[in-house]
Amino acid sequence: MSSYRPYQHIERRKSRQIHVGKVAVGGDAPISVQTMTNTLTSDAQATIDQIRLAELAGVDIVRVSCPDEASTAALAEIVHEVNVPIVADIHFHYKRAIEAAKAGAACLRINPGNIGSAERVREVVNAAKDYGCSIRIGVNAGSLEKHLLEKYGEPNPEALVESALEHAKILEDHDFHEFKISVKASDVFMAVAAYQQLADCCDHPLHIGITEAGSKRAGTVKSSIGLGNLLWAGVGDTMRVSLSAAPEEEVLVGWDILKSLGLRHRGVKIISCPSCARQGFNVVETVQTLEDRLQHIKTPLTLSIIGCVVNGPGEALMTDIGVTGGGNGRHMVYAAGRQDHTMPAGDMIEHIVELVEKKVSDIEASKEEGATAKLMDPAAH
């Protein structure tokens, strides 16, 4: 159920648009979700397998590290076997960037603080031009240039922004404009402040993230605070949640952040209560099971699972399908906010899965009918 309440509106920062392969970044393009593989890139099959899992989770762009020639050699096979654009992550060795561009990388991520001289950056730019790559200027608080550390005494938002703009100028001086910028820090305050300052002084698309955020739970919290703050303010064109976890977990968290802010919609969004002694069924277990059973669905749909009648009917008003715990082993099912029927507790999971899949089927059929009608309508051409 779509909602257009004024207090839910986010005014996105206006930025120029670039492309990472087939994915548009910036402008009016949807905020894309990224992750990064943690396999040895030289092991092409292991890397491909990991990217495919991320694709199932809904990833838009995947980054792979290219620390050596074996990695850039494997990149050609990897790019050919996956369905999302690949960003080559380059540190220290500018030649790896040139090799990655030749191998089919859609974007080159370079950290100006460690890529080397202006001449080496120039060679990377020329390779990007020759092979149709975009570039991400990836500034990181942990690897700032010496002159900026001497100037500011320590990493801070101003140093991050100054580094980013210095290197943006290098690219622009070479008439290269297909780039985005990130100014990451592991400190949430520093990262958010740097992105806010950068957003105010340029129109380049921004890749947002809190670097080295931590474990799955702690990193999710930390990233949600930092990225949620930025996205709510309209800042950010593409994002990565950095977790010490499997890449697909980063993707799922990224989507959850975007769905929570109404910025993108994919799959089933479950609204559920924390449960208490009033619950008519085991809410925690039910939600965990439904998340697993419904993860294959890509069509946006909202489902409320509430243990009792205190908040159940109210939440059901705002979801496509709602379930509220009742007595005597039967629970109430709502459709589009209205009471529809009751169901026995024993059949609960299977019944909800059937309802969701039927609703998704109806939504997709309606879309197809609309598309067909538009094609057949002369006025539409």
Coordinates of C-alpha atoms in Angstrom, one line a residue:
M1 CA 0.0 0.0 0.0
S2 CA 1.7 3.2 -1.2
S3 CA 1.8 6.2 1.1
Y4 CA 2.3 9.8 0.1
R5 CA 2.0 11.5 3.5
P6 CA 3.9 14.8 3.6
Y7 CA 6.0 13.9 6.7
Q8 CA 7.3 10.8 4.8
H9 CA 8.7 12.8 1.9
I10 CA 12.4 12.9 1.4
E11 CA 13.8 15.6 -0.9
R12 CA 16.9 14.1 -2.6
R13 CA 19.9 16.2 -3.2
K14 CA 20.3 17.1 -6.9
S15 CA 23.3 15.5 -8.4
R16 CA 24.6 14.8 -11.9
Q17 CA 24.1 11.3 -13.3
I18 CA 26.8 8.8 -14.3
H19 CA 26.7 5.1 -15.1
V20 CA 28.3 2.1 -13.6
G21 CA 27.7 -0.3 -16.5
K22 CA 24.0 -0.5 -17.0
V23 CA 23.2 1.0 -13.6
A24 CA 22.6 4.8 -13.5
V25 CA 23.9 6.5 -10.4
G26 CA 22.8 10.0 -9.4
G27 CA 20.2 12.3 -10.8
D28 CA 16.8 10.8 -10.5
A29 CA 18.1 7.2 -10.5
P30 CA 17.1 4.9 -7.6
I31 CA 19.7 4.6 -4.9
S32 CA 21.7 1.5 -5.8
V33 CA 22.8 -1.1 -3.3
Q34 CA 26.4 -2.4 -3.4
T35 CA 28.5 -5.0 -1.7
M36 CA 32.0 -6.4 -2.0
T37 CA 33.2 -9.9 -2.4
N38 CA 35.6 -11.4 0.2
T39 CA 36.8 -14.4 -1.9
L40 CA 40.2 -14.4 -3.6
T41 CA 39.4 -12.6 -6.9
S42 CA 41.9 -14.9 -8.6
D43 CA 39.6 -17.7 -7.8
A44 CA 37.1 -16.8 -10.4
Q45 CA 34.5 -19.5 -9.7
A46 CA 34.4 -18.8 -5.9
T47 CA 34.0 -15.1 -6.7
I48 CA 31.2 -15.7 -9.3
D49 CA 29.4 -18.0 -6.8
Q50 CA 29.5 -15.3 -4.2
I51 CA 28.3 -12.6 -6.6
R52 CA 25.3 -14.8 -7.6
L53 CA 24.2 -15.1 -4.0
A54 CA 24.4 -11.3 -3.7
E55 CA 22.3 -11.0 -6.9
L56 CA 19.6 -13.2 -5.4
A57 CA 19.6 -10.8 -2.4
G58 CA 19.0 -7.9 -4.8
V59 CA 22.4 -6.3 -5.3
D60 CA 22.8 -3.7 -8.0
I61 CA 26.6 -3.3 -8.2
V62 CA 29.4 -5.6 -6.8
R63 CA 33.0 -4.5 -6.1
V64 CA 35.9 -6.9 -6.2
S65 CA 39.4 -6.3 -5.0
C66 CA 42.2 -6.5 -7.6
P67 CA 45.5 -6.5 -5.7
D68 CA 47.5 -8.5 -8.2
E69 CA 47.7 -9.5 -11.9
A70 CA 46.0 -12.9 -11.2
S71 CA 43.0 -11.0 -10.0
T72 CA 42.7 -8.7 -13.0
A73 CA 43.2 -11.7 -15.2
A74 CA 40.3 -13.5 -13.5
L75 CA 38.2 -10.4 -13.8
A76 CA 37.4 -11.0 -17.5
E77 CA 35.8 -14.3 -16.7
I78 CA 33.9 -13.0 -13.7
V79 CA 32.5 -10.0 -15.6
H80 CA 31.3 -12.4 -18.3
E81 CA 29.5 -14.8 -15.9
V82 CA 27.5 -12.4 -13.7
N83 CA 24.5 -10.1 -14.3
V84 CA 25.6 -7.0 -12.4
P85 CA 28.3 -4.4 -13.1
I86 CA 31.6 -5.0 -11.4
V87 CA 33.7 -2.4 -9.8
A88 CA 37.5 -3.1 -9.6
D89 CA 38.9 -2.0 -6.2
I90 CA 42.5 -0.7 -6.8
H91 CA 45.0 0.2 -4.1
F92 CA 48.7 1.2 -4.6
H93 CA 49.2 -0.4 -8.0
Y94 CA 47.8 1.9 -10.8
K95 CA 48.6 -0.7 -13.4
R96 CA 46.0 -3.0 -11.9
A97 CA 43.4 -0.3 -12.7
I98 CA 44.5 -0.3 -16.4
E99 CA 44.3 -4.1 -16.5
A100 CA 40.9 -4.1 -14.9
A101 CA 39.6 -1.6 -17.4
K102 CA 40.8 -3.8 -20.2
A103 CA 39.2 -6.8 -18.5
G104 CA 35.7 -5.3 -18.5
A105 CA 35.3 -3.6 -15.2
A106 CA 32.4 -1.1 -15.3
C107 CA 34.0 1.2 -12.7
L108 CA 37.4 1.7 -11.2
R109 CA 37.6 2.5 -7.5
I110 CA 40.8 4.3 -6.7
N111 CA 42.0 5.7 -3.4
P112 CA 43.8 8.9 -4.4
G113 CA 45.8 8.8 -1.2
N114 CA 47.7 5.6 -2.2
I115 CA 47.4 5.4 -6.0
G116 CA 50.5 7.5 -6.6
S117 CA 51.5 10.5 -8.6
A118 CA 49.2 12.8 -10.7
E119 CA 50.8 11.1 -13.8
R120 CA 49.7 7.7 -12.6
V121 CA 46.2 9.0 -12.0
R122 CA 46.3 10.4 -15.5
E123 CA 47.1 7.0 -17.0
V124 CA 44.2 5.5 -15.0
V125 CA 41.8 8.2 -16.4
N126 CA 42.9 7.5 -19.9
A127 CA 42.3 3.8 -19.5
A128 CA 38.8 4.6 -18.1
K129 CA 38.1 6.7 -21.2
D130 CA 39.4 4.1 -23.6
Y131 CA 37.3 1.3 -22.1
G132 CA 34.1 3.1 -21.0
C133 CA 34.6 2.8 -17.2
S134 CA 33.4 5.2 -14.6
I135 CA 35.6 6.0 -11.6
R136 CA 34.9 6.2 -7.9
I137 CA 37.2 8.5 -6.0
G138 CA 37.3 6.6 -2.7
V139 CA 38.7 8.8 0.1
N140 CA 39.1 7.1 3.4
A141 CA 40.0 8.5 6.8
G142 CA 42.6 5.8 7.3
S143 CA 44.6 6.6 4.3
L144 CA 44.6 10.4 3.8
E145 CA 47.5 12.1 2.0
K146 CA 50.4 13.3 4.2
H147 CA 50.1 17.0 3.3
L148 CA 46.4 16.9 4.6
L149 CA 47.4 15.1 7.8
E150 CA 50.1 17.7 8.4
K151 CA 47.6 20.5 7.6
Y152 CA 44.8 19.3 9.9
G153 CA 46.8 17.3 12.4
E154 CA 44.4 14.3 12.2
P155 CA 41.7 12.9 10.0
N156 CA 38.6 15.1 10.1
P157 CA 35.7 15.9 7.8
E158 CA 37.4 18.9 6.3
A159 CA 40.5 16.8 5.4
L160 CA 38.3 14.2 3.7
V161 CA 36.4 16.8 1.7
E162 CA 39.6 18.6 0.6
S163 CA 41.1 15.3 -0.5
A164 CA 38.0 14.4 -2.5
L165 CA 37.8 17.8 -4.2
E166 CA 41.5 17.9 -5.1
H167 CA 41.2 14.6 -6.9
A168 CA 37.9 15.5 -8.5
K169 CA 39.7 18.5 -10.0
I170 CA 42.4 16.2 -11.4
L171 CA 39.7 14.1 -13.2
E172 CA 37.9 17.2 -14.4
D173 CA 41.2 18.8 -15.7
H174 CA 41.5 15.7 -17.9
D175 CA 37.9 16.3 -19.1
F176 CA 36.7 13.2 -17.2
H177 CA 33.3 13.6 -15.5
E178 CA 32.0 10.0 -15.1
F179 CA 32.9 9.7 -11.5
K180 CA 31.4 9.5 -8.1
I181 CA 32.9 10.2 -4.7
S182 CA 33.0 8.6 -1.3
V183 CA 34.4 10.1 1.9
K184 CA 34.3 7.2 4.3
A185 CA 35.3 6.9 8.0
S186 CA 34.7 4.3 10.6
D187 CA 33.6 7.1 13.0
V188 CA 29.9 7.8 12.3
F189 CA 30.2 11.5 13.2
M190 CA 33.1 12.1 10.9
A191 CA 31.7 10.3 8.0
V192 CA 28.3 12.0 8.2
A193 CA 29.8 15.4 8.6
A194 CA 32.1 14.9 5.7
Y195 CA 29.3 13.7 3.4
Q196 CA 27.1 16.7 4.4
Q197 CA 29.9 19.1 3.7
L198 CA 30.7 17.5 0.3
A199 CA 27.1 17.4 -0.6
D200 CA 26.8 21.1 -0.1
C201 CA 29.8 22.1 -2.2
C202 CA 29.5 19.9 -5.3
D203 CA 27.0 18.1 -7.5
H204 CA 29.0 14.9 -8.0
P205 CA 27.0 11.7 -7.2
L206 CA 28.0 10.3 -3.8
H207 CA 28.7 6.7 -2.8
I208 CA 27.9 6.6 0.9
G209 CA 29.0 4.2 3.6
I210 CA 30.5 3.8 7.1
T211 CA 33.7 2.0 6.5
E212 CA 34.8 -0.9 8.7
A213 CA 31.5 -0.8 10.6
G214 CA 32.0 -4.0 12.4
S215 CA 30.1 -7.3 12.9
K216 CA 26.7 -8.1 11.5
R217 CA 24.8 -6.8 14.5
A218 CA 27.0 -3.9 15.6
G219 CA 27.8 -2.9 11.9
T220 CA 24.1 -2.9 11.0
V221 CA 23.3 -0.5 13.9
K222 CA 26.3 1.7 13.1
S223 CA 25.5 1.8 9.4
S224 CA 21.8 2.4 10.0
I225 CA 22.6 5.4 12.1
G226 CA 25.0 6.9 9.7
L227 CA 23.4 6.0 6.4
G228 CA 19.9 6.6 7.7
N229 CA 20.9 10.1 8.8
L230 CA 22.3 10.9 5.3
L231 CA 19.6 9.3 3.3
W232 CA 16.9 11.0 5.4
A233 CA 18.6 14.3 4.5
G234 CA 18.5 13.4 0.8
V235 CA 22.2 12.7 0.6
G236 CA 23.4 9.5 -1.2
D237 CA 23.1 8.1 -4.7
T238 CA 24.6 4.6 -4.1
M239 CA 25.5 2.8 -0.9
R240 CA 27.3 0.0 0.7
V241 CA 26.8 -1.4 4.2
S242 CA 30.2 -2.6 5.3
L243 CA 29.9 -5.7 7.6
S244 CA 32.2 -8.4 8.8
A245 CA 29.6 -10.8 7.3
A246 CA 28.7 -12.5 4.0
P247 CA 28.2 -10.0 1.2
E248 CA 24.5 -10.9 0.8
E249 CA 24.0 -9.9 4.4
E250 CA 25.3 -6.4 3.5
V251 CA 22.8 -6.3 0.6
L252 CA 19.8 -7.3 2.8
V253 CA 20.6 -4.7 5.4
G254 CA 21.1 -2.1 2.6
W255 CA 17.6 -2.9 1.3
D256 CA 16.1 -2.8 4.7
I257 CA 17.5 0.7 5.3
L258 CA 16.1 1.9 2.0
K259 CA 12.7 0.3 2.5
S260 CA 12.5 1.7 6.0
L261 CA 12.8 5.2 4.5
G262 CA 10.5 4.5 1.6
L263 CA 13.3 5.2 -0.9
R264 CA 13.1 1.8 -2.6
H265 CA 10.8 -1.1 -2.4
R266 CA 11.6 -4.8 -3.0
G267 CA 10.1 -8.0 -1.7
V268 CA 7.9 -8.4 1.3
K269 CA 8.2 -5.8 4.1
I270 CA 7.1 -7.4 7.3
I271 CA 5.8 -5.2 10.1
S272 CA 5.8 -7.3 13.3
C273 CA 5.4 -6.7 17.1
P274 CA 8.1 -7.7 19.6
S275 CA 5.5 -10.0 21.2
C276 CA 4.4 -10.2 24.8
A277 CA 2.1 -12.3 27.1
R278 CA -0.9 -11.2 25.1
Q279 CA 0.2 -12.9 21.8
G280 CA -2.1 -15.4 20.3
F281 CA 0.7 -17.2 18.5
N282 CA 4.5 -17.3 18.6
V283 CA 5.3 -14.0 16.8
V284 CA 9.1 -14.3 16.8
E285 CA 9.1 -17.8 15.4
T286 CA 6.4 -17.0 12.9
V287 CA 8.2 -13.9 11.5
Q288 CA 11.6 -15.8 11.2
T289 CA 9.9 -18.6 9.3
L290 CA 8.0 -16.2 7.0
E291 CA 11.2 -14.2 6.2
D292 CA 12.8 -17.5 5.0
R293 CA 9.7 -18.7 3.1
L294 CA 9.1 -15.3 1.4
Q295 CA 12.6 -14.3 0.5
H296 CA 12.2 -15.4 -3.1
I297 CA 9.6 -12.7 -3.7
K298 CA 10.8 -9.5 -5.4
T299 CA 7.5 -7.7 -5.9
P300 CA 7.0 -5.0 -3.2
L301 CA 4.3 -5.9 -0.7
T302 CA 3.7 -5.2 3.0
L303 CA 2.6 -7.8 5.6
S304 CA 1.8 -7.1 9.2
I305 CA 2.2 -9.9 11.8
I306 CA 0.8 -8.7 15.1
G307 CA 0.3 -11.0 18.1
C308 CA -2.9 -9.5 19.5
V309 CA -5.7 -7.0 18.9
V310 CA -4.1 -4.0 20.7
N311 CA -2.2 -2.8 17.6
G312 CA -3.1 -5.5 15.0
P313 CA -6.1 -3.8 13.4
G314 CA -4.3 -0.5 13.2
E315 CA -1.2 -1.9 11.6
A316 CA -3.4 -3.9 9.2
L317 CA -4.9 -0.6 7.9
M318 CA -1.5 0.3 6.5
T319 CA -0.4 -3.0 5.0
D320 CA -1.5 -5.1 2.0
I321 CA -2.0 -8.2 4.2
G322 CA -2.4 -8.3 7.9
V323 CA -2.6 -11.0 10.6
T324 CA -3.8 -10.4 14.1
G325 CA -3.7 -13.1 16.9
G326 CA -7.0 -14.2 18.2
G327 CA -8.5 -16.6 20.6
N328 CA -9.7 -20.2 20.3
G329 CA -6.9 -21.1 18.0
R330 CA -8.0 -18.8 15.2
H331 CA -6.5 -15.6 13.9
M332 CA -7.9 -12.7 11.9
V333 CA -6.6 -12.0 8.4
Y334 CA -6.9 -8.5 6.9
A335 CA -6.8 -7.6 3.2
A336 CA -6.1 -4.0 2.3
G337 CA -6.9 -2.9 5.9
R338 CA -10.2 -4.7 6.2
Q339 CA -11.2 -7.8 8.0
D340 CA -11.4 -10.6 5.5
H341 CA -11.5 -14.0 7.2
T342 CA -10.2 -16.1 10.1
M343 CA -7.7 -18.9 9.8
P344 CA -6.8 -21.8 12.1
A345 CA -3.5 -21.6 13.9
G346 CA -2.2 -24.9 12.6
D347 CA -2.3 -23.8 9.0
M348 CA -1.0 -20.3 9.7
I349 CA 2.4 -20.3 7.9
E350 CA 1.2 -22.1 4.8
H351 CA -1.9 -19.9 4.6
I352 CA 0.0 -16.7 4.8
V353 CA 2.5 -17.8 2.2
E354 CA -0.4 -18.7 -0.1
L355 CA -2.0 -15.3 0.5
V356 CA 1.2 -13.4 -0.3
E357 CA 2.0 -15.4 -3.4
K358 CA -1.6 -14.9 -4.7
K359 CA -1.4 -11.2 -4.0
V360 CA 1.9 -11.0 -5.8
S361 CA 0.5 -12.9 -8.7
D362 CA -2.4 -10.5 -8.9
I363 CA -0.1 -7.5 -8.8
E364 CA 2.1 -8.8 -11.5
A365 CA -0.9 -9.7 -13.7
S366 CA -2.3 -6.2 -13.3
K367 CA 1.1 -4.8 -14.3
E368 CA 1.1 -6.9 -17.4
E369 CA -2.4 -5.9 -18.4
G370 CA -1.5 -2.2 -17.9
A371 CA 1.6 -2.6 -20.0
T372 CA -0.3 -4.4 -22.8
A373 CA -3.1 -1.8 -22.7
K374 CA -0.5 1.0 -23.0
L375 CA 1.1 -0.7 -26.0
M376 CA -2.2 -1.1 -27.8
D377 CA -3.3 2.5 -27.1
P378 CA -2.5 4.7 -30.0
A379 CA -2.6 7.8 -27.8
A380 CA 0.3 6.4 -25.8
H381 CA 2.6 6.6 -28.8

